[in-house]
Amino acid sequence: MAKDVLCEVTNCNFWESGNKCSAEEIRVVTRKGKKARDSAETDCKTFVPKV
C-alpha cells in the first residue's frame, strides 16, 4: 500500500497542508465497467467539499 496519499484538490474536506489526504480510505471508480485504460477513465469518490 502507498505510504502517503497526495491530493491537490484544496477544497476537499480531507485535504491537508503539503497536499496530504487525511481520509481513512480512498475510493476510486472507473467511469465505464470494471476496467480503465488510463487515469482519465477514473474518478475519486472520496472527495467531499469543504464547507
mmCIF file of N, CA, C and O in Angstrom:
data_model
loop_
_atom_site.group_PDB
_atom_site.id
_atom_site.type_symbol
_atom_site.label_atom_id
_atom_site.label_comp_id
_atom_site.label_asym_id
_atom_site.label_seq_id
_atom_site.Cartn_x
_atom_site.Cartn_y
_atom_site.Cartn_z
ATOM 1 N N MET A 1 0.825 -1.187 0.000
ATOM 2 C CA MET A 1 0.000 0.000 0.000
ATOM 3 C C MET A 1 0.870 1.252 0.000
ATOM 4 O O MET A 1 1.970 1.240 0.524
ATOM 5 N N ALA A 2 0.304 2.295 -0.531
ATOM 6 C CA ALA A 2 1.021 3.573 -0.555
ATOM 7 C C ALA A 2 1.180 4.100 0.873
ATOM 8 O O ALA A 2 0.267 4.017 1.686
ATOM 9 N N LYS A 3 2.335 4.623 1.158
ATOM 10 C CA LYS A 3 2.588 5.190 2.483
ATOM 11 C C LYS A 3 1.843 6.509 2.646
ATOM 12 O O LYS A 3 1.244 6.775 3.671
ATOM 13 N N ASP A 4 1.902 7.352 1.633
ATOM 14 C CA ASP A 4 1.219 8.638 1.651
ATOM 15 C C ASP A 4 0.306 8.741 0.439
ATOM 16 O O ASP A 4 0.645 8.288 -0.642
ATOM 17 N N VAL A 5 -0.854 9.328 0.629
ATOM 18 C CA VAL A 5 -1.753 9.623 -0.482
ATOM 19 C C VAL A 5 -1.742 11.129 -0.655
ATOM 20 O O VAL A 5 -2.039 11.874 0.281
ATOM 21 N N LEU A 6 -1.372 11.573 -1.844
ATOM 22 C CA LEU A 6 -1.272 13.004 -2.115
ATOM 23 C C LEU A 6 -2.494 13.475 -2.888
ATOM 24 O O LEU A 6 -3.047 12.747 -3.704
ATOM 25 N N CYS A 7 -2.916 14.697 -2.624
ATOM 26 C CA CYS A 7 -4.086 15.280 -3.263
ATOM 27 C C CYS A 7 -3.859 16.769 -3.454
ATOM 28 O O CYS A 7 -3.413 17.453 -2.532
ATOM 29 N N GLU A 8 -4.155 17.276 -4.636
ATOM 30 C CA GLU A 8 -4.003 18.699 -4.923
ATOM 31 C C GLU A 8 -5.330 19.443 -4.929
ATOM 32 O O GLU A 8 -5.391 20.613 -5.259
ATOM 33 N N VAL A 9 -6.426 18.771 -4.539
ATOM 34 C CA VAL A 9 -7.751 19.390 -4.536
ATOM 35 C C VAL A 9 -7.947 20.086 -3.191
ATOM 36 O O VAL A 9 -8.450 19.507 -2.234
ATOM 37 N N THR A 10 -7.541 21.348 -3.123
ATOM 38 C CA THR A 10 -7.510 22.065 -1.845
ATOM 39 C C THR A 10 -8.878 22.352 -1.246
ATOM 40 O O THR A 10 -8.971 22.683 -0.068
ATOM 41 N N ASN A 11 -9.953 22.218 -2.027
ATOM 42 C CA ASN A 11 -11.276 22.450 -1.451
ATOM 43 C C ASN A 11 -11.928 21.153 -0.984
ATOM 44 O O ASN A 11 -13.114 21.118 -0.682
ATOM 45 N N CYS A 12 -11.161 20.058 -0.890
ATOM 46 C CA CYS A 12 -11.678 18.802 -0.351
ATOM 47 C C CYS A 12 -11.559 18.818 1.172
ATOM 48 O O CYS A 12 -10.561 19.284 1.729
ATOM 49 N N ASN A 13 -12.555 18.302 1.848
ATOM 50 C CA ASN A 13 -12.568 18.242 3.307
ATOM 51 C C ASN A 13 -11.372 17.471 3.867
ATOM 52 O O ASN A 13 -10.913 17.752 4.975
ATOM 53 N N PHE A 14 -10.836 16.516 3.119
ATOM 54 C CA PHE A 14 -9.732 15.684 3.598
ATOM 55 C C PHE A 14 -8.352 16.221 3.232
ATOM 56 O O PHE A 14 -7.344 15.632 3.586
ATOM 57 N N TRP A 15 -8.295 17.344 2.499
ATOM 58 C CA TRP A 15 -7.014 17.924 2.100
ATOM 59 C C TRP A 15 -6.314 18.518 3.312
ATOM 60 O O TRP A 15 -6.932 19.189 4.137
ATOM 61 N N GLU A 16 -5.004 18.253 3.432
ATOM 62 C CA GLU A 16 -4.188 18.832 4.499
ATOM 63 C C GLU A 16 -2.941 19.463 3.896
ATOM 64 O O GLU A 16 -2.537 19.126 2.775
ATOM 65 N N SER A 17 -2.328 20.334 4.651
ATOM 66 C CA SER A 17 -1.101 21.011 4.219
ATOM 67 C C SER A 17 -0.093 20.015 3.663
ATOM 68 O O SER A 17 0.047 18.909 4.185
ATOM 69 N N GLY A 18 0.595 20.413 2.609
ATOM 70 C CA GLY A 18 1.557 19.525 1.972
ATOM 71 C C GLY A 18 0.914 18.580 0.981
ATOM 72 O O GLY A 18 1.498 17.583 0.590
ATOM 73 N N ASN A 19 -0.330 18.891 0.581
ATOM 74 C CA ASN A 19 -1.101 18.057 -0.351
ATOM 75 C C ASN A 19 -1.299 16.637 0.160
ATOM 76 O O ASN A 19 -1.303 15.673 -0.596
ATOM 77 N N LYS A 20 -1.475 16.487 1.464
ATOM 78 C CA LYS A 20 -1.742 15.179 2.067
ATOM 79 C C LYS A 20 -3.240 14.938 2.132
ATOM 80 O O LYS A 20 -4.026 15.868 2.308
ATOM 81 N N CYS A 21 -3.650 13.684 2.015
ATOM 82 C CA CYS A 21 -5.050 13.297 2.143
ATOM 83 C C CYS A 21 -5.243 12.637 3.506
ATOM 84 O O CYS A 21 -4.555 11.681 3.841
ATOM 85 N N SER A 22 -6.198 13.153 4.284
ATOM 86 C CA SER A 22 -6.431 12.620 5.632
ATOM 87 C C SER A 22 -7.603 11.637 5.694
ATOM 88 O O SER A 22 -7.987 11.218 6.790
ATOM 89 N N ALA A 23 -8.148 11.247 4.564
ATOM 90 C CA ALA A 23 -9.270 10.302 4.559
ATOM 91 C C ALA A 23 -8.812 8.940 5.088
ATOM 92 O O ALA A 23 -7.674 8.530 4.867
ATOM 93 N N GLU A 24 -9.701 8.250 5.781
ATOM 94 C CA GLU A 24 -9.379 6.924 6.316
ATOM 95 C C GLU A 24 -9.233 5.884 5.217
ATOM 96 O O GLU A 24 -8.526 4.910 5.365
ATOM 97 N N GLU A 25 -9.954 6.093 4.116
ATOM 98 C CA GLU A 25 -9.850 5.214 2.961
ATOM 99 C C GLU A 25 -10.090 6.036 1.703
ATOM 100 O O GLU A 25 -10.688 7.097 1.747
ATOM 101 N N ILE A 26 -9.614 5.537 0.586
ATOM 102 C CA ILE A 26 -9.770 6.208 -0.699
ATOM 103 C C ILE A 26 -10.575 5.290 -1.612
ATOM 104 O O ILE A 26 -10.283 4.099 -1.716
ATOM 105 N N ARG A 27 -11.567 5.852 -2.270
ATOM 106 C CA ARG A 27 -12.388 5.058 -3.194
ATOM 107 C C ARG A 27 -12.265 5.651 -4.591
ATOM 108 O O ARG A 27 -12.684 6.779 -4.832
ATOM 109 N N VAL A 28 -11.714 4.883 -5.497
ATOM 110 C CA VAL A 28 -11.562 5.291 -6.888
ATOM 111 C C VAL A 28 -12.359 4.320 -7.749
ATOM 112 O O VAL A 28 -12.250 3.109 -7.572
ATOM 113 N N VAL A 29 -13.168 4.856 -8.649
ATOM 114 C CA VAL A 29 -14.002 4.020 -9.519
ATOM 115 C C VAL A 29 -13.720 4.343 -10.979
ATOM 116 O O VAL A 29 -13.200 5.399 -11.300
ATOM 117 N N THR A 30 -14.103 3.410 -11.857
ATOM 118 C CA THR A 30 -13.998 3.662 -13.283
ATOM 119 C C THR A 30 -15.284 4.290 -13.781
ATOM 120 O O THR A 30 -16.347 4.109 -13.184
ATOM 121 N N ARG A 31 -15.189 5.023 -14.853
ATOM 122 C CA ARG A 31 -16.367 5.653 -15.439
ATOM 123 C C ARG A 31 -17.180 4.668 -16.259
ATOM 124 O O ARG A 31 -18.362 4.859 -16.465
ATOM 125 N N LYS A 32 -16.519 3.615 -16.755
ATOM 126 C CA LYS A 32 -17.195 2.612 -17.586
ATOM 127 C C LYS A 32 -16.761 1.225 -17.154
ATOM 128 O O LYS A 32 -15.574 0.925 -17.132
ATOM 129 N N GLY A 33 -17.716 0.384 -16.812
ATOM 130 C CA GLY A 33 -17.399 -1.000 -16.494
ATOM 131 C C GLY A 33 -16.467 -1.170 -15.311
ATOM 132 O O GLY A 33 -16.467 -0.368 -14.390
ATOM 133 N N LYS A 34 -15.655 -2.219 -15.356
ATOM 134 C CA LYS A 34 -14.752 -2.538 -14.242
ATOM 135 C C LYS A 34 -13.286 -2.298 -14.573
ATOM 136 O O LYS A 34 -12.433 -2.440 -13.715
ATOM 137 N N LYS A 35 -12.968 -1.958 -15.839
ATOM 138 C CA LYS A 35 -11.577 -1.766 -16.234
ATOM 139 C C LYS A 35 -11.370 -0.382 -16.823
ATOM 140 O O LYS A 35 -12.200 0.105 -17.574
ATOM 141 N N ALA A 36 -10.264 0.239 -16.463
ATOM 142 C CA ALA A 36 -9.901 1.544 -17.014
ATOM 143 C C ALA A 36 -8.651 1.391 -17.877
ATOM 144 O O ALA A 36 -7.746 0.638 -17.533
ATOM 145 N N ARG A 37 -8.626 2.109 -18.985
ATOM 146 C CA ARG A 37 -7.441 2.081 -19.852
ATOM 147 C C ARG A 37 -6.406 3.106 -19.421
ATOM 148 O O ARG A 37 -5.221 2.948 -19.657
ATOM 149 N N ASP A 38 -6.842 4.190 -18.765
ATOM 150 C CA ASP A 38 -5.915 5.214 -18.271
ATOM 151 C C ASP A 38 -6.591 6.003 -17.155
ATOM 152 O O ASP A 38 -7.761 5.786 -16.849
ATOM 153 N N SER A 39 -5.857 6.923 -16.522
ATOM 154 C CA SER A 39 -6.388 7.650 -15.369
ATOM 155 C C SER A 39 -7.578 8.539 -15.725
ATOM 156 O O SER A 39 -8.408 8.824 -14.868
ATOM 157 N N ALA A 40 -7.688 8.958 -16.982
ATOM 158 C CA ALA A 40 -8.819 9.790 -17.401
ATOM 159 C C ALA A 40 -10.149 9.047 -17.287
ATOM 160 O O ALA A 40 -11.202 9.680 -17.236
ATOM 161 N N GLU A 41 -10.118 7.733 -17.228
ATOM 162 C CA GLU A 41 -11.336 6.939 -17.109
ATOM 163 C C GLU A 41 -11.674 6.597 -15.657
ATOM 164 O O GLU A 41 -12.497 5.726 -15.394
ATOM 165 N N THR A 42 -11.048 7.270 -14.722
ATOM 166 C CA THR A 42 -11.308 7.019 -13.303
ATOM 167 C C THR A 42 -11.789 8.279 -12.602
ATOM 168 O O THR A 42 -11.584 9.400 -13.070
ATOM 169 N N ASP A 43 -12.430 8.105 -11.446
ATOM 170 C CA ASP A 43 -12.902 9.205 -10.610
ATOM 171 C C ASP A 43 -12.659 8.858 -9.150
ATOM 172 O O ASP A 43 -12.799 7.706 -8.752
ATOM 173 N N CYS A 44 -12.345 9.853 -8.352
ATOM 174 C CA CYS A 44 -12.184 9.667 -6.910
ATOM 175 C C CYS A 44 -13.518 9.928 -6.232
ATOM 176 O O CYS A 44 -14.029 11.045 -6.270
ATOM 177 N N LYS A 45 -14.099 8.928 -5.596
ATOM 178 C CA LYS A 45 -15.372 9.065 -4.910
ATOM 179 C C LYS A 45 -15.209 9.471 -3.441
ATOM 180 O O LYS A 45 -16.176 9.601 -2.716
ATOM 181 N N THR A 46 -13.972 9.680 -3.002
ATOM 182 C CA THR A 46 -13.701 10.074 -1.623
ATOM 183 C C THR A 46 -13.908 11.572 -1.427
ATOM 184 O O THR A 46 -14.143 12.031 -0.315
ATOM 185 N N PHE A 47 -13.859 12.343 -2.493
ATOM 186 C CA PHE A 47 -13.958 13.807 -2.424
ATOM 187 C C PHE A 47 -15.199 14.268 -1.690
ATOM 188 O O PHE A 47 -16.318 13.816 -1.957
ATOM 189 N N VAL A 48 -15.009 15.176 -0.740
ATOM 190 C CA VAL A 48 -16.096 15.851 -0.035
ATOM 191 C C VAL A 48 -15.704 17.334 0.025
ATOM 192 O O VAL A 48 -14.630 17.661 0.552
ATOM 193 N N PRO A 49 -16.517 18.245 -0.517
ATOM 194 C CA PRO A 49 -16.134 19.652 -0.500
ATOM 195 C C PRO A 49 -16.101 20.228 0.921
ATOM 196 O O PRO A 49 -16.889 19.828 1.771
ATOM 197 N N LYS A 50 -15.154 21.137 1.137
ATOM 198 C CA LYS A 50 -15.093 21.840 2.423
ATOM 199 C C LYS A 50 -16.275 22.779 2.545
ATOM 200 O O LYS A 50 -16.732 23.338 1.562
ATOM 201 N N VAL A 51 -16.762 22.945 3.760
ATOM 202 C CA VAL A 51 -17.881 23.861 3.981
ATOM 203 C C VAL A 51 -17.406 25.173 4.555
ATOM 204 O O VAL A 51 -16.360 25.292 5.077
#
